[in-house]
Amino acid sequence: MSDLDDVFARLDERFEAHLELLIDYLRQPSISAQNVGMGEAARLAAGHLVDRLGMEVELIPTAGYPMVLGKSPRVDGPTVLVYGHYDVQPPEPVEAWTSPPFSPQVRDGRLYARGAGDNKGQHFAHILALEALRETHGRLPCNVLFLLEGEEEVGSPNLRPFLKTHADALGADLVVISDGPLHESGASVICFGNRGFLSFELHAKTARRDAHSGLFGGVMPNAAWALVHALASMRDRDGRLTVEGLLDGVEPPAPAERAAADIFPVDVEAVQRELGLTHLDQPKDRPFADRLMFHPTLTINGISGGYAGRGSKAVIPAQAIAKCDIRLVAGMEPEHVFACLERHVARHAEDVEVVRGQGTPVARTPLDHPWAGALREAIVRARGAEPLLQPMLGATLPTAAFQSVLGLPTFLVPFANADEANHAPDENLKIACFRDGIRTAAAIYVSIGAAGRVPDPVPQASRQV
Amino acid sequence: MSDLDDVFARLDERFEAHLELLIDYLRQPSISAQNVGMGEAARLAAGHLVDRLGMEVELIPTAGYPMVLGKSPRVDGPTVLVYGHYDVQPPEPVEAWTSPPFSPQVRDGRLYARGAGDNKGQHFAHILALEALRETHGRLPCNVLFLLEGEEEVGSPNLRPFLKTHADALGADLVVISDGPLHESGASVICFGNRGFLSFELHAKTARRDAHSGLFGGVMPNAAWALVHALASMRDRDGRLTVEGLLDGVEPPAPAERAAADIFPVDVEAVQRELGLTHLDQPKDRPFADRLMFHPTLTINGISGGYAGRGSKAVIPAQAIAKCDIRLVAGMEPEHVFACLERHVARHAEDVEVVRGQGTPVARTPLDHPWAGALREAIVRARGAEPLLQPMLGATLPTAAFQSVLGLPTFLVPFANADEANHAPDENLKIACFRDGIRTAAAIYVSIGAAGRVPDPVPQASRQV
Ligand SMILES: [Zn+2]
Ligand SMILES: [Zn+2]
């Protein structure tokens, strides 16, 4: 215990300096979607791993931006693979920011900058924690592989191939990821999985050109109608997905997941108030937590066709498009889901084609996984309260690749405030969250080191997502 | 007979001069949507009526552009109200024209200019025919009221109020309109009515702002889905309109309309080829002519919501809009139809509002109307062949106002070639069509004058649309 007290004391002493270091890191733009500052940011991150942690660091090229991989000096004990990303979202619309996105500014207890929470502030907290552990004890309490990618914000297209090619160098006992927010109450969360993702487009085409709705109305098929009926055939008015075979294999929550979901606190009224909802989505009788954890969605992200300008135009559209995504839950697999979509559209939607987009499998680690205990204990030590256990995050992270390629259990332990405004103007990280994040990271490494090598390294269940 | 032969001979002599006069008229832009050249065009038209026809002419202000109303010197006999419009469609995209839209050019037997067919070339043919009649016989064969409006291309918002206010000055026996095309075979057509029109928008709104499809997918209702289901509830996959009450009162075709539709020639394959259709619209077993004459449509003119840019965006749209129009058939009335839409949407489409647009009633003159014989005879004399009788035009003209406000039967006798490209670049009028149009107009006035005052001026049926 006292070993961690020393570390916490050291972190308190250094906190102002740590904040300055983060500010320097945030000053470096690293916009993967726009190819701005990527090499510089990768080298900055690698420099911190070398200088502060004495790691052996490689910048490994991919088909896109390089991976930064740091390996700590060998100690006896388990190995943690820490994953984060050094790229950030585009800052646009820049004029909507109170202070410029790459000129970090502290206001009212928050640090405002693009990447503050997503994800530089969070993985940098791990670096600072490890530095303090090393300085205090002369060595790290466990082995650490630090992996930072530069393409998370563009869908991690090269992560899975990278893990496959470098599987030998990535032997570890567990993966820890700090990304996303704490619970809205400020409580810590351990998140054991996340929904998967499949994007696709529906393309309706009925004619070579648009035509006049009076002269050809009733004669020429309307691409917007074809699209509307194709969509309506895939999800009914009551919110049930009606694509044949799509739900085959969906796994119900395990008893521990069911129990955790039932007690996971949500202020439904606050959500409705913030978004301005008069009601929740169909089906209306579904428990709130289940909506995000145990049920797939079919979202129309955008729909367009025909005349969308001012006033009206008497036209029959020849083409119309819907952009959609599906969030997958346990037991659903992107390839199978897309095959169902293709078959459904071929059978039920004349004049419509389905075009595949990106796919990411579901990630799921059992709630009773042996490492969960060490993480809970660490959080209690760092923050003085039990974390909430969240079986599944509604959004999608590229964690499934660590499970399926490396066979490792993954744990998401986020540090950012719930209103971090990631992907939006005025992205920010509460100063207190940054401080608590560094403390939590330090406690996690100590706790994992103390637990030693877990006898049953990876239950088979967690490989099967 | 011989009186018309003299007129035809005179028209032949003058044809080159007539073409030059039309070219001068077309040089004058008159774009109502852009307020370009409107006053000049109205004064040009009025000048022709005064100078060539000796009419008493008024330019009558409206809430928009002025009406031009000419009244011929009184003769014994029936009165024809001729209606046309001096405004034209915007010429954009100008770069798509082979020759500039307001620099008329003759190429390959066609006169290319904005307004050539729609509508300057057609109502100018009437002016030239009347001039020749007057010169040949010293007087016109019947009374003529010549009404030209400047807002047809923007929906004739002031025509109905104008007719109401000036009903006393507009006493007549029938209305003749030359607008739109001949049959695609080149045959003349008498069209006895046109479908009505109602435009509306559906506005779906489910939240104050868009949200992330992972973090809120399953929680936040999706405006695009609300819109899709609202639309799908209004027209089923088989093309049947399913808005309660919408079809109440639809009148089946009268026996003469049924018979005329059955023999109305259509080259369905040519239509499919030109538009690039693999099949006709639902329902598939409907006779072609019936699609445009006896059935209402519900057309989605445009649909939009959420992200429509390149790539994809994981967003749940908070708002989505569909712009729609309905083409009304006999027995349907815009106010009633809109009331049905409002009730339907209130009952069946949560989070969706319906917003009314423009409405134009159906126009319908019985095929056995006494004046029809005179018009048929005129066309046979001018063109040597019987016209086709078309009970109903699929598109909408503002003719219903003449029926309901003035109680007059209306007859559409178009002169333009079927490929006139009105509302498009390279609008054109075949020189031969212009010549035949002038001849046809001359024959019409002679034929109406010869028929004398019709004993039963307006059957009650034609007032009831
Ligand atoms: Zn992000
Ligand atoms: Zn027009």
PDB file of C-alpha atoms and ligand atoms in Angstrom, chain A residues 85 87-89 117-119 152-154 179-180 397 420 422-423 427, chain B residues 212, ligand 1:
ATOM      1  CA  HIS A  85      -4.141   6.764 -30.318  1.00  0.00           C
ATOM      2  CA  ASP A  87      -4.376  11.079 -33.893  1.00  0.00           C
ATOM      3  CA  VAL A  88      -7.266  13.460 -33.283  1.00  0.00           C
ATOM      4  CA  GLN A  89     -10.516  14.426 -34.965  1.00  0.00           C
ATOM      5  CA  GLY A 117      -9.785  13.785 -23.825  1.00  0.00           C
ATOM      6  CA  ASP A 118      -9.701  11.867 -27.109  1.00  0.00           C
ATOM      7  CA  ASN A 119      -7.095  10.517 -26.665  1.00  0.00           C
ATOM      8  CA  GLU A 152      -8.194   5.438 -34.705  1.00  0.00           C
ATOM      9  CA  GLU A 153     -10.222   8.443 -35.833  1.00  0.00           C
ATOM     10  CA  VAL A 154     -10.358   7.106 -39.385  1.00  0.00           C
ATOM     11  CA  ASP A 179     -10.539   6.203 -23.919  1.00  0.00           C
ATOM     12  CA  GLY A 180     -14.023   7.654 -23.676  1.00  0.00           C
ATOM     13  CA  LEU A 397     -13.713   0.805 -30.369  1.00  0.00           C
ATOM     14  CA  GLU A 420     -15.518  16.043 -22.785  1.00  0.00           C
ATOM     15  CA  ASN A 422     -14.841  14.833 -28.113  1.00  0.00           C
ATOM     16  CA  HIS A 423     -15.354  15.117 -31.883  1.00  0.00           C
ATOM     17  CA  GLU A 427     -13.215  19.487 -26.538  1.00  0.00           C
TER      18      GLU A 427
ATOM     19  CA  HIS B 212     -23.583   9.749 -32.138  1.00  0.00           C
TER      20      HIS B 212
HETATM   21 ZN    ZN C   1     -12.454   9.792 -31.233  1.00  0.00          ZN
END
